[in-house]
Coordinates of C-alpha atoms and ligand atoms in Angstrom, one line a residue:
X1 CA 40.3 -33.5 -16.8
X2 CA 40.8 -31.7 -19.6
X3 CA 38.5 -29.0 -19.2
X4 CA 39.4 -28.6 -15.7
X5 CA 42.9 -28.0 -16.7
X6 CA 41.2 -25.3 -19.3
X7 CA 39.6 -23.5 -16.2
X8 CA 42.5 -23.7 -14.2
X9 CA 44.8 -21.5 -16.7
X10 CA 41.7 -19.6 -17.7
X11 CA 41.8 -18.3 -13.9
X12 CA 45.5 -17.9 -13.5
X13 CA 45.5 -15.9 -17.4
X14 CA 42.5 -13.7 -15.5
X15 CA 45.1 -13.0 -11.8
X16 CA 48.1 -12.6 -14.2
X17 CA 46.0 -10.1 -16.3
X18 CA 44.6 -8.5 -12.8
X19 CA 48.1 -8.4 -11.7
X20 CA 49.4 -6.4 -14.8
X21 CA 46.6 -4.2 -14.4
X22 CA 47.0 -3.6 -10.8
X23 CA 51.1 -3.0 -11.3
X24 CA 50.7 -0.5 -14.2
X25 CA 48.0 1.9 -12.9
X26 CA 48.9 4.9 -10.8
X27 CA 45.5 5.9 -9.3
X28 CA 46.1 3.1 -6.0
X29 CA 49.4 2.5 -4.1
X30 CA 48.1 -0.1 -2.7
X31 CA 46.9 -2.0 -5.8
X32 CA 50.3 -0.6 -6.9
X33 CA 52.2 -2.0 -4.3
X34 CA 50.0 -5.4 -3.8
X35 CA 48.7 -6.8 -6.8
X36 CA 45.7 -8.6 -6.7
X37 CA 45.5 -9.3 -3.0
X38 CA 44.8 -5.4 -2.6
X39 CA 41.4 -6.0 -3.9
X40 CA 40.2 -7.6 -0.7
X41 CA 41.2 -4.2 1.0
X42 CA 37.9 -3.1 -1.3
X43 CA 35.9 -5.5 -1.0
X44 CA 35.9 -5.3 2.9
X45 CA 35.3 -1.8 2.8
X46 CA 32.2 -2.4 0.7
X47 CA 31.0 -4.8 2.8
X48 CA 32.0 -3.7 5.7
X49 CA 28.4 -1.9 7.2
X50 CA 27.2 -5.5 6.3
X51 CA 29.4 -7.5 8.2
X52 CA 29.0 -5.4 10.9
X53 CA 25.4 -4.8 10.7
X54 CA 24.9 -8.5 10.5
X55 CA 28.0 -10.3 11.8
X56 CA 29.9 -8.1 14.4
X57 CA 27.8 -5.1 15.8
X58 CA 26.4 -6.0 19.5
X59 CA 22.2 -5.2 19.8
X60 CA 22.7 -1.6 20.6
X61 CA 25.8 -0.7 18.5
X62 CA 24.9 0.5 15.3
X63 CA 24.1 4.0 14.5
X64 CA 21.5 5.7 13.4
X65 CA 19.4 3.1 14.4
X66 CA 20.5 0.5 16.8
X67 CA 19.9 -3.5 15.8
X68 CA 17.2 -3.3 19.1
X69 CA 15.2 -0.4 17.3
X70 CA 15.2 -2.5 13.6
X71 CA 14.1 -4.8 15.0
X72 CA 11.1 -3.6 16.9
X73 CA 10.6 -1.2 13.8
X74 CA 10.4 -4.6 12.0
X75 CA 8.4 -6.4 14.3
X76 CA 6.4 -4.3 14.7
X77 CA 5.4 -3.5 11.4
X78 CA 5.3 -7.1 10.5
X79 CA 2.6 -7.5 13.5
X80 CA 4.5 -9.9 15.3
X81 CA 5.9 -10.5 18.5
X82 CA 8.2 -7.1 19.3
X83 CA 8.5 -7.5 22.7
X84 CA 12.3 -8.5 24.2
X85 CA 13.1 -11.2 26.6
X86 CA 14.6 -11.6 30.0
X87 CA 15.1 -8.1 30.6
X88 CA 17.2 -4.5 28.9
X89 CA 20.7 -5.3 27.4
X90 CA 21.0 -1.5 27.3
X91 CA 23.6 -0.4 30.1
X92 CA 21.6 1.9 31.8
X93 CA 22.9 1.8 35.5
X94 CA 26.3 3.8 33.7
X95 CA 24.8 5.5 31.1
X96 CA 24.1 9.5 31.3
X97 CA 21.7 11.1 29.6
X98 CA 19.2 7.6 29.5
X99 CA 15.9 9.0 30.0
X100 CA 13.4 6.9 32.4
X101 CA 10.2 7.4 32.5
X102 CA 8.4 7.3 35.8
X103 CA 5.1 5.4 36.2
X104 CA 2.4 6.5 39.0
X105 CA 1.3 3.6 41.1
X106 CA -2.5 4.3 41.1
X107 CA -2.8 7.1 38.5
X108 CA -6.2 8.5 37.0
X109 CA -5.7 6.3 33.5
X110 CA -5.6 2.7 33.9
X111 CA -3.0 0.9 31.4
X112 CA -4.6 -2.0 29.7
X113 CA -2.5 -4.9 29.6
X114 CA -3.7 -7.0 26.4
X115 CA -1.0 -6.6 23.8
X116 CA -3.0 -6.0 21.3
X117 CA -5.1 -3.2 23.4
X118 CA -4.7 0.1 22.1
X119 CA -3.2 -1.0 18.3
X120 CA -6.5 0.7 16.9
X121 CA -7.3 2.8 19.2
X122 CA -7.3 6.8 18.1
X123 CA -5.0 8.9 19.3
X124 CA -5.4 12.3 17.7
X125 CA -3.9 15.8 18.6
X126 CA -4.7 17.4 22.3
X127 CA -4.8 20.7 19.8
X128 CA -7.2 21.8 17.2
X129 CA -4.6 23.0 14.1
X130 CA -5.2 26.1 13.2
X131 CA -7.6 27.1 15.9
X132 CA -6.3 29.7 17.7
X133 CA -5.7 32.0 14.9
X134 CA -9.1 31.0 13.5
X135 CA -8.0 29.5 9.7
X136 CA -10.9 28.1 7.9
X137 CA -10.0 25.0 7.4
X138 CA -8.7 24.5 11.1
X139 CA -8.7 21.1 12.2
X140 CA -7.8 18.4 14.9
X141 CA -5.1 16.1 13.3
X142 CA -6.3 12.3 14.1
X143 CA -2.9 10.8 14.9
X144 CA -0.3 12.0 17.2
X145 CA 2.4 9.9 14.5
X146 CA 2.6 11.3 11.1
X147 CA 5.1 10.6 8.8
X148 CA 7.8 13.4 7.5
X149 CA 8.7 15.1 4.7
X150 CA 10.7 12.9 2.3
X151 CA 10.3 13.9 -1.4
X152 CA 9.7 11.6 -4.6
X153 CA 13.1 12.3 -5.7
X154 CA 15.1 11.3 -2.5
X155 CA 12.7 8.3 -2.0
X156 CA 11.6 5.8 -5.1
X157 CA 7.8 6.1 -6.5
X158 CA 6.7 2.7 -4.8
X159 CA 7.6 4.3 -1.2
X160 CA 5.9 7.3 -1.7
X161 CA 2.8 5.4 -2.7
X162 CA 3.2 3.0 0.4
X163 CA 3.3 5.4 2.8
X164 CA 0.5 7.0 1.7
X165 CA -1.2 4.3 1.1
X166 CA 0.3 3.4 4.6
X167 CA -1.2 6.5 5.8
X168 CA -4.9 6.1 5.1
X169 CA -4.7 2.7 6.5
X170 CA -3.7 4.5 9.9
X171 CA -5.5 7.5 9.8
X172 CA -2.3 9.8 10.1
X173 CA -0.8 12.6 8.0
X174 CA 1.9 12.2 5.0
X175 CA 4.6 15.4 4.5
X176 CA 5.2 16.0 1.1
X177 CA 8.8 17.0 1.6
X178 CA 9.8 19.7 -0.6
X179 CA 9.9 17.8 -4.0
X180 CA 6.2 18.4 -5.0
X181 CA 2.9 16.2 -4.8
X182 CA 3.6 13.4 -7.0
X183 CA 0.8 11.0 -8.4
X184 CA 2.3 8.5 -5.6
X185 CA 0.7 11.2 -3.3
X186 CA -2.6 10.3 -4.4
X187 CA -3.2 6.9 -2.8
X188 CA -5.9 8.0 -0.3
X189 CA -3.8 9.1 2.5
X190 CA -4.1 13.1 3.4
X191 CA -1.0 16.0 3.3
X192 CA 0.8 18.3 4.4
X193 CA 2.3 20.4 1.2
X194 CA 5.9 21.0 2.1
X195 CA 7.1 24.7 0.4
X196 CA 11.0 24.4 -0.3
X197 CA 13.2 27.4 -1.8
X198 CA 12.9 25.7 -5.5
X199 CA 8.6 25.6 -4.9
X200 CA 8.7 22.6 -6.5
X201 CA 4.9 22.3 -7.3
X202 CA 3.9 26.1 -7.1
X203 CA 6.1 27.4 -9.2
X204 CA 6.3 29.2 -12.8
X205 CA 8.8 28.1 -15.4
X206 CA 11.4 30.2 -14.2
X207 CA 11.3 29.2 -11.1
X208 CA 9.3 31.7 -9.2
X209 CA 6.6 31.2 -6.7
X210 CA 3.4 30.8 -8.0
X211 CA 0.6 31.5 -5.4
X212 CA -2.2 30.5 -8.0
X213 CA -0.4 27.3 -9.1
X214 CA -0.4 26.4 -4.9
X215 CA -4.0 26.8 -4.6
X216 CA -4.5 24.9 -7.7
X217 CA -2.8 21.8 -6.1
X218 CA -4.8 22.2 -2.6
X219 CA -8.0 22.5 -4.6
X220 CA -6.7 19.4 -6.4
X221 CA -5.6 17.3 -3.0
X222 CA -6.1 16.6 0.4
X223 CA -4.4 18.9 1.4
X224 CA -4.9 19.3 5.2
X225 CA -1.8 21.8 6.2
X226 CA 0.5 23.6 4.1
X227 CA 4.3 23.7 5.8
X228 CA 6.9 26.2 5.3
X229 CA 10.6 24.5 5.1
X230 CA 13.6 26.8 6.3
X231 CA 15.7 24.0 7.3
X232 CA 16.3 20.4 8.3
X233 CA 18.5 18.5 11.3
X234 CA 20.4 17.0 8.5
X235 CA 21.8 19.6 6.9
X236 CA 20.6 23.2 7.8
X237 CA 21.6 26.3 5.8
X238 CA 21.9 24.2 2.9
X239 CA 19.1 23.7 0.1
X240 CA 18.2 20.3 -0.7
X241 CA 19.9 18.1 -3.4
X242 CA 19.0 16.0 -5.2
X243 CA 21.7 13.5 -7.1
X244 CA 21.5 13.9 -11.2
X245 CA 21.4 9.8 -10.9
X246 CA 18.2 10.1 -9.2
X247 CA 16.4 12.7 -11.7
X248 CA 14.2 10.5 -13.4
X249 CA 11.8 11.6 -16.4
X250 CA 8.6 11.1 -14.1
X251 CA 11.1 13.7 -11.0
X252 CA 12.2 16.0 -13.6
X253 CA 8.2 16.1 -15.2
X254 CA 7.1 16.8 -11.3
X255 CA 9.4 19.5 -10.1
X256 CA 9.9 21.0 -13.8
X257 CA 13.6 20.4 -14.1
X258 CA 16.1 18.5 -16.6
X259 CA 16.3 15.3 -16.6
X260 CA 19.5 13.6 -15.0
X261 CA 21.1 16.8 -14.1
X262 CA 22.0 17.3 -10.4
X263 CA 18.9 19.0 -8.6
X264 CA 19.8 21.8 -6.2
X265 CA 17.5 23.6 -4.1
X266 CA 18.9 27.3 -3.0
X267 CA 19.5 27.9 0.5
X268 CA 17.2 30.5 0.9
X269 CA 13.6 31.6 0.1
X270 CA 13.1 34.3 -2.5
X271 CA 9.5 35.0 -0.9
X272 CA 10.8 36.3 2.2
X273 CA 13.6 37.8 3.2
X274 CA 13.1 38.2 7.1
X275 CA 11.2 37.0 10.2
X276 CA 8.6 39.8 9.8
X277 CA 8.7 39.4 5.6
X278 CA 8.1 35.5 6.6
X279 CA 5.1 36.4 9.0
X280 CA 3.7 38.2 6.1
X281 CA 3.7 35.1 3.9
X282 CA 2.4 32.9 6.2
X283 CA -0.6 35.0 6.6
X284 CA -1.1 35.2 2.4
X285 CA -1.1 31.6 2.6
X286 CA -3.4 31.0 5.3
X287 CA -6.0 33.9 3.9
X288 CA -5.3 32.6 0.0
X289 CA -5.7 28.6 1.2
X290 CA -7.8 28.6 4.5
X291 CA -5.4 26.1 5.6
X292 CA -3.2 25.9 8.5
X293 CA 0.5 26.8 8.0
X294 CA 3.5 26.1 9.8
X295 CA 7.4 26.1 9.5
X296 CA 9.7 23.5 9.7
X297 CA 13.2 23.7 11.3
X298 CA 16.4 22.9 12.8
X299 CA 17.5 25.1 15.8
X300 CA 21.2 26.8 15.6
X301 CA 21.4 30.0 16.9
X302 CA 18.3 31.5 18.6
X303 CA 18.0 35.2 17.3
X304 CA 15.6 33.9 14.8
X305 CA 13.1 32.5 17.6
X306 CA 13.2 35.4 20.2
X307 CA 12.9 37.7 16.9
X308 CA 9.7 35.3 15.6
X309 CA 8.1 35.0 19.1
X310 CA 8.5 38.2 19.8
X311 CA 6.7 39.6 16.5
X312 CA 3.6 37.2 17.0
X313 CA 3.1 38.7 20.6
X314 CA 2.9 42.2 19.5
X315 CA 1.6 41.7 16.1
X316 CA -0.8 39.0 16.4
X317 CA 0.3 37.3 12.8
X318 CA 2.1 33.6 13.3
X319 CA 2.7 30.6 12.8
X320 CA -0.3 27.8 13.3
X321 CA 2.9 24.9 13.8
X322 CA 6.5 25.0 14.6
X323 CA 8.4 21.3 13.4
X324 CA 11.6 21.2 15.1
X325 CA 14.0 18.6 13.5
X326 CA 17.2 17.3 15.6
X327 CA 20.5 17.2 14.1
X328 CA 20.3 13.7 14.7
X329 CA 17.5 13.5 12.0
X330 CA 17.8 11.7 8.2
X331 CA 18.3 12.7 4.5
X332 CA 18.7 11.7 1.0
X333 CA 21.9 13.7 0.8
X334 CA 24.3 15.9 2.6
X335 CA 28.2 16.8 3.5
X336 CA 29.4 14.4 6.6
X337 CA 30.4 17.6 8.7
X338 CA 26.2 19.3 8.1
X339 CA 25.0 15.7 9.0
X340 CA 27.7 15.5 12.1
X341 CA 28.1 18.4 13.3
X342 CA 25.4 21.8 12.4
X343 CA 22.4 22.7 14.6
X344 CA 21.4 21.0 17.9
X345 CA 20.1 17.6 18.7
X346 CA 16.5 17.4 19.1
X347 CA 16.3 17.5 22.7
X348 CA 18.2 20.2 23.4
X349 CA 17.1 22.5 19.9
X350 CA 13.3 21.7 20.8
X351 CA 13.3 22.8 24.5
X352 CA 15.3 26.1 23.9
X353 CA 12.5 26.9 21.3
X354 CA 9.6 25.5 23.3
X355 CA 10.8 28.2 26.3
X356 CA 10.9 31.3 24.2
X357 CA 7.3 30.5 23.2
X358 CA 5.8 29.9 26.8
X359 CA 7.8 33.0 27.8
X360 CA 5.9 34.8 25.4
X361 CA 2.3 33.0 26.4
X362 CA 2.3 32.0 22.9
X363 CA 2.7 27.8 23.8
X364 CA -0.8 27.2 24.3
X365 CA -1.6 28.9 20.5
X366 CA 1.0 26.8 18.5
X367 CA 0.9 22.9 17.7
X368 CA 4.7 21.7 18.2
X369 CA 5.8 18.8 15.9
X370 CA 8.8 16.8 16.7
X371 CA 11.6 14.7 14.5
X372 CA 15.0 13.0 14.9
X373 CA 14.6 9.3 16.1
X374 CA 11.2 10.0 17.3
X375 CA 9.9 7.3 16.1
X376 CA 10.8 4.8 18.8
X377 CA 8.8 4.9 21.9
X378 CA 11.4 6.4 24.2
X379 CA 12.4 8.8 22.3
X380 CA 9.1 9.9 21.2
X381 CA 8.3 10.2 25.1
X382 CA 10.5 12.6 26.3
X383 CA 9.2 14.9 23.2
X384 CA 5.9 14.4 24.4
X385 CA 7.0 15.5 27.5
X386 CA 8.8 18.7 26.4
X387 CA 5.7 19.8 25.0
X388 CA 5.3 18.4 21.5
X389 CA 1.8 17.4 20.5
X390 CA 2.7 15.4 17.3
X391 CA 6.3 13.7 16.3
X392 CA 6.8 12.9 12.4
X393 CA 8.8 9.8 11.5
X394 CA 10.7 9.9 8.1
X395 CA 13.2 6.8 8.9
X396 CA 11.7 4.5 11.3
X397 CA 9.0 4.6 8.2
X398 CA 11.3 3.6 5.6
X399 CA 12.5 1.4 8.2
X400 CA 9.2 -0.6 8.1
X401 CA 8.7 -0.6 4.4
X402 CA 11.6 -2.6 4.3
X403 CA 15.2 -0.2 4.4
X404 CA 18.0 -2.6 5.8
X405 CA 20.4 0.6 6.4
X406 CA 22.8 0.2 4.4
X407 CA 23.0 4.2 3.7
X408 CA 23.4 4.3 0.1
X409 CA 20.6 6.7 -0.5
X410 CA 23.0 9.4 -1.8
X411 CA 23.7 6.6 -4.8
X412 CA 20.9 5.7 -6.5
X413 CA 21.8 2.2 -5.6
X414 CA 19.3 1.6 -2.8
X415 CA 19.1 -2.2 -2.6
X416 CA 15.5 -2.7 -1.2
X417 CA 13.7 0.0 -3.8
X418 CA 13.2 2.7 -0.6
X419 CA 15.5 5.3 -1.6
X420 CA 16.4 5.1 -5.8
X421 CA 15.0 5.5 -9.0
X422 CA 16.8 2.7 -10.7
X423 CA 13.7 0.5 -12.4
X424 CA 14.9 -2.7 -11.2
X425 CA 15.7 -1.8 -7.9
X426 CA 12.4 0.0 -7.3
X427 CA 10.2 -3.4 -8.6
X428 CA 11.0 -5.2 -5.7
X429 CA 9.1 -3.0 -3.5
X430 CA 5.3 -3.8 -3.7
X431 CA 3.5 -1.1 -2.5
X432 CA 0.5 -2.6 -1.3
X433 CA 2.0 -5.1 0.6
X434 CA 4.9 -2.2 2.5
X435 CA 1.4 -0.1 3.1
X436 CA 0.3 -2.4 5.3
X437 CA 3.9 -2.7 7.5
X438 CA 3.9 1.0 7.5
X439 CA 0.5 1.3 8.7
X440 CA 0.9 -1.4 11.4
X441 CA 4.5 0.3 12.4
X442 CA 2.6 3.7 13.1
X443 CA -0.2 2.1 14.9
X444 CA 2.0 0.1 17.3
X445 CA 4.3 3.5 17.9
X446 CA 0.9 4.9 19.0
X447 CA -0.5 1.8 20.9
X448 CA 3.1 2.2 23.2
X449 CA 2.6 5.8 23.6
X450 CA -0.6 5.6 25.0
X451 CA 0.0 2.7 27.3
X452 CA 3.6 4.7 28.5
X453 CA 0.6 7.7 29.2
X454 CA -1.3 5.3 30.8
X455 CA 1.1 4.1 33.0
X456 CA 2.4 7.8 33.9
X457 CA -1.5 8.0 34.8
X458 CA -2.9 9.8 31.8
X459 CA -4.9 9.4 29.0
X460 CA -3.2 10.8 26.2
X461 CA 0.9 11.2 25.4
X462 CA 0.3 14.9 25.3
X463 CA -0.7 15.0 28.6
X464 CA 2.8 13.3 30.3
X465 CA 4.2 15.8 32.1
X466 CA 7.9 16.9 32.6
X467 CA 7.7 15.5 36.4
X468 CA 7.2 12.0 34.5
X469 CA 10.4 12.2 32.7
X470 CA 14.3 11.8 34.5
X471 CA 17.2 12.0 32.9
X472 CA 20.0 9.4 34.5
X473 CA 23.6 10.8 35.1
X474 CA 25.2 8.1 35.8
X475 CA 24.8 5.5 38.6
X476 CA 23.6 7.2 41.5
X477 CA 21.8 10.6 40.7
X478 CA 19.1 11.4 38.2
X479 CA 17.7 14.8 37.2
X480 CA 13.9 15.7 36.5
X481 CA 13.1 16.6 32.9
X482 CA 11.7 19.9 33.9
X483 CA 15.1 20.9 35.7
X484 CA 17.5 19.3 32.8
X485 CA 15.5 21.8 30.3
X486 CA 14.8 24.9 32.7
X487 CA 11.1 24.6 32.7
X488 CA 8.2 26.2 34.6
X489 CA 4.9 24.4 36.1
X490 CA 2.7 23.8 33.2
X491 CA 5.3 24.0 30.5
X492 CA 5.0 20.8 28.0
X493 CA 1.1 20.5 28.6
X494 CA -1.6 22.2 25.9
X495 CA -4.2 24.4 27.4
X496 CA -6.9 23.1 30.3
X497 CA -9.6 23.8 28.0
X498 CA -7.6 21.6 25.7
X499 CA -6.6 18.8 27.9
X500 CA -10.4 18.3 29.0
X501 CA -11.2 18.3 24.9
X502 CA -8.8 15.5 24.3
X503 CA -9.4 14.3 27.7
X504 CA -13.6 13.6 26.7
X505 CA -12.4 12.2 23.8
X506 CA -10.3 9.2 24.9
X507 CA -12.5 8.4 27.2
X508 CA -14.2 6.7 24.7
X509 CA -11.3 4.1 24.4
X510 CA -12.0 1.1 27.1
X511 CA -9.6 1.4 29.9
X512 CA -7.8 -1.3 31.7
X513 CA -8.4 -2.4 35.4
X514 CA -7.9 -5.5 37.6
X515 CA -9.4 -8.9 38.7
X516 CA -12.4 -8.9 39.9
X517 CA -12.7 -8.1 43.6
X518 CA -12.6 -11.3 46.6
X519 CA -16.3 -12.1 47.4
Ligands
FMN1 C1 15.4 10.1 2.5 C2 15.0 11.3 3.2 C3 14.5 12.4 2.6 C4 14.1 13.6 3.3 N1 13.5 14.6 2.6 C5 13.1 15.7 3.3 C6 12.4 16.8 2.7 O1 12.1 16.8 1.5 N2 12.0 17.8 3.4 C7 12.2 17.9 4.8 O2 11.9 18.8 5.4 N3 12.9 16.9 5.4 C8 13.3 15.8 4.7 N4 13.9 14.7 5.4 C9 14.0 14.8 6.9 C10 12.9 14.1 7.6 O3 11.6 14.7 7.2 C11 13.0 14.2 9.1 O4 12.9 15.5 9.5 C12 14.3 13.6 9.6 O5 14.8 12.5 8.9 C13 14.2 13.2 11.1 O6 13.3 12.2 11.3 P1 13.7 10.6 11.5 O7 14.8 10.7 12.5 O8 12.5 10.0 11.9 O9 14.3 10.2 10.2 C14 14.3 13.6 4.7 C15 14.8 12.5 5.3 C16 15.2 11.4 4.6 C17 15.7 10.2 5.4
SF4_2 S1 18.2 0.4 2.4 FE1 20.0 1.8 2.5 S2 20.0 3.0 0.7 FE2 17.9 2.1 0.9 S3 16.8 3.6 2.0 FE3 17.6 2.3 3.5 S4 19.5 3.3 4.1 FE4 18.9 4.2 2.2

């Protein structure tokens, strides 16, 4: 009794101090003006993407990614059962812009119908990398799903190493992202070297690029592509950054920087100052490295492409890959309005750039990598479609080694180890374990894209064509793909010589078929 009388006025001593507190301070008016009870204005706010996420949201709600798309990202990594029951919840009868795909009744592929058919079956590039300007070390990239660029910096040590790890197991590429190869790079899976405006990895102490530092690390690493970065969806026109809170010892011992001081990349390269200046550089790096090398970018305005295309069709230098990333597309860290509002969605940005290239003749020559939410099948579809021969997946990765979204990678305080630096946090992630999920996430992305070609009657995603695609504007009218986008016959698809390449080569999958025939 008496001790509960001792908590009692313990609690009330601990309001009344609250409420002191709350009445003296000057930084809230509404602490100010409602003592104590204010505080639950706070906590809801903290809580609030919770409650939603778990509580209120309806299955397609959320944003970036819907409750629908976690979980079949999480199913599907997981390896169990990802498919949905008794038909869409999405509202597609009145919503424009839903893209259907259109499956051919008896089509030269033959979808097999096992669910499991497919999950390990290769599904490399319809292109060679490389090949058409004749780089050395030219090669055919075994998975059409790679994951992106994300740094060690942005994401925690343990990630890095899973998706690598994530990415032997599935035979695809991982993108460095511009904050240097890291020891948690070196897990078996191969690269592509992402070159930012700091160099971070190929760089001398002041900062300046360092060409034989770069071929030091490709020498070192397997590295199979090196990619040049002049901007991302997320926040183009701006370098990166990189949160002091986040600048570990092991970061700041990687990129050569200080320690716990705010990271931030310039906006522009000091290597190149133009499209013909960048040209040049491309072609050091592929003669110094042998390796293919592309650039990676958001689209904004288009003097930069009709200025680049143009210059590789008279001059015969270029590019060997072009990623296009969507404003729709992720980050560690950026200003609301770059996230919201600069350069186009992928959709849109990828077709304008796809068209000045196929104007030129050039669409055949260059491998086109998509990102922005292409990691979900539908999605990943219509890129296909519009000509892309790979799509990288940066979230719908982290996705599958465990982020919950709760879009607190700007803070250090990432509770599931993805997206900090903090010790604690970052234990809780086991990297061998989240290898696996990532590895069985990318495998069942390509499983449905080759069973979606299938059932448009191909063999291989790179092969759906735009006449496969409609966009819905509403109700009662749809529009092809090909007329949305402003396309010619042909446009999407890589070379013939190139289609019969990858064509002989999935022929080696089994296909499906049907019972046997009536006696
Ligand atoms: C945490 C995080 C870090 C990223 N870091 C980089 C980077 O270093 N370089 C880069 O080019 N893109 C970076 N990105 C962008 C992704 O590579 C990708 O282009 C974008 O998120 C779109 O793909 P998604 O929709 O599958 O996430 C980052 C994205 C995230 C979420
Ligand atoms: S769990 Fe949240 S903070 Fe961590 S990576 Fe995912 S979105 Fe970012």
């Amino acid at each position: 009794m008496k001790r509960g009388l001792w908590a009692a006025g313990a609690a009330a001593a601990a309001v009344a101090a609250v409420a002191v507190r709350d009445l003296t301070q000057r930084r809230h008016a509404l602490l100010r003006n409602f003592p104590v009870i204010g505080h639950g204005r706070y906590l809801i706010e903290a809580i609030g993407p919770e409650l939603r996420q778990y509580v209120v949201a309806a299955n397609d709600e959320e944003r970036p990614f819907t409750r629908d798309q976690r979980r079949w990202v999480y199913a599907s990594a997981k390896k169990e059962n990802n498919y949905f029951g008794f038909g869409t919840d999405n509202d597609i009868e009145f919503t424009a812009g839903y893209p259907i795909i259109k499956h051919r009744t008896f089509g030269r592929a033959v979808p097999r119908s096992h669910p499991e058919a497919g999950y390990e079956a290769s599904v490399p590039c319809a292109k060679v990398l490389g090949a058409a300007r004749g780089r050395a070390k030219a090669f055919r990239p075994g998975s059409v799903v790679n994951i992106s660029g994300m740094s060690f910096g942005s994401l925690s040590g343990a990630a890095v190493e899973a998706l690598n790890r994530g990415a032997a197991i599935a035979g695809c590429l991982q993108n460095t992202g511009e904050g240097a190869l890291s020891p948690h790079h070196r897990h078996g899976g191969e690269l592509v070297f992402q070159i930012g405006t700091s160099y971070f990895g190929c760089r001398d102490e002041q900062g300046r690029f360092d060409l034989a530092k770069l071929k030091d690390v490709v020498a070192a690493n397997p590295i199979r592509a090196l990619e040049i970065k002049l901007s991302q969806g997320a926040k183009p026109s701006l370098g990166g950054l990189l949160p002091g809170a986040k600048v570990s010892a092991e970061i700041a011992a990687t990129r050569g920087i200080p320690q716990g001081v705010d990271c931030v990349s310039p906006s522009r390269h000091a290597e190149f100052s133009d499209t013909d200046s960048l040209l040049d550089w491309v072609e050091l790096l592929a003669a110094e490295t042998g390796l293919p090398v592309g650039i990676k970018s958001a689209v904004g305005d288009l003097d930069f492409w009709d200025e680049l295309t143009t210059l590789m069709a008279a001059t015969g230098r270029g590019v060997d890959f072009v990623t296009i990333d969507g404003g729709e597309g992720g980050t560690g860290a950026a200003p609301m309005i770059f996230s919201d509002s600069v350069s186009l969605p992928f959709q849109v940005g990828f077709a304008r750039v796809y068209r000045l290239f196929a104007e030129r003749d050039l669409h055949e020559k260059v491998v086109f990598i998509g990102a922005g939410k292409l990691g979900l099948p539908d999605n990943a579809i219509v890129a296909f479609a519009l000509g892309c021969d790979m799509v990288n997946v940066a979230r719908e990765a982290m996705l599958a080694i465990g982020c919950i979204q709760a879009q607190k990678c700007h803070t250090d305080t990432c509770p599931t180890g993805v997206a900090t630096q903090n010790r604690w946090l970052t234990r809780g992630l086991d990297p061998a374990l989240k290898s696996v999920r990532a590895a069985n996430y990318v495998k069942t992305l390509r499983r449905d894209l080759l069973k979606v070609a299938e059932a448009c009657g191909v063999e291989h995603p790179g092969l759906i064509e735009t006449s496969s695609v409609e966009i819905l504007d509403g109700r009662t009218t749809a529009t092809p793909l090909d007329r949305v986008y402003d396309y010619q016959p042909g446009w999407g698809l890589p070379s013939k010589a190139d289609q019969e390449a990858v064509i002989a080569l999935m022929l080696d999958e089994p296909q499906g078929g049907s019972a046997p025939p009536s006696p």
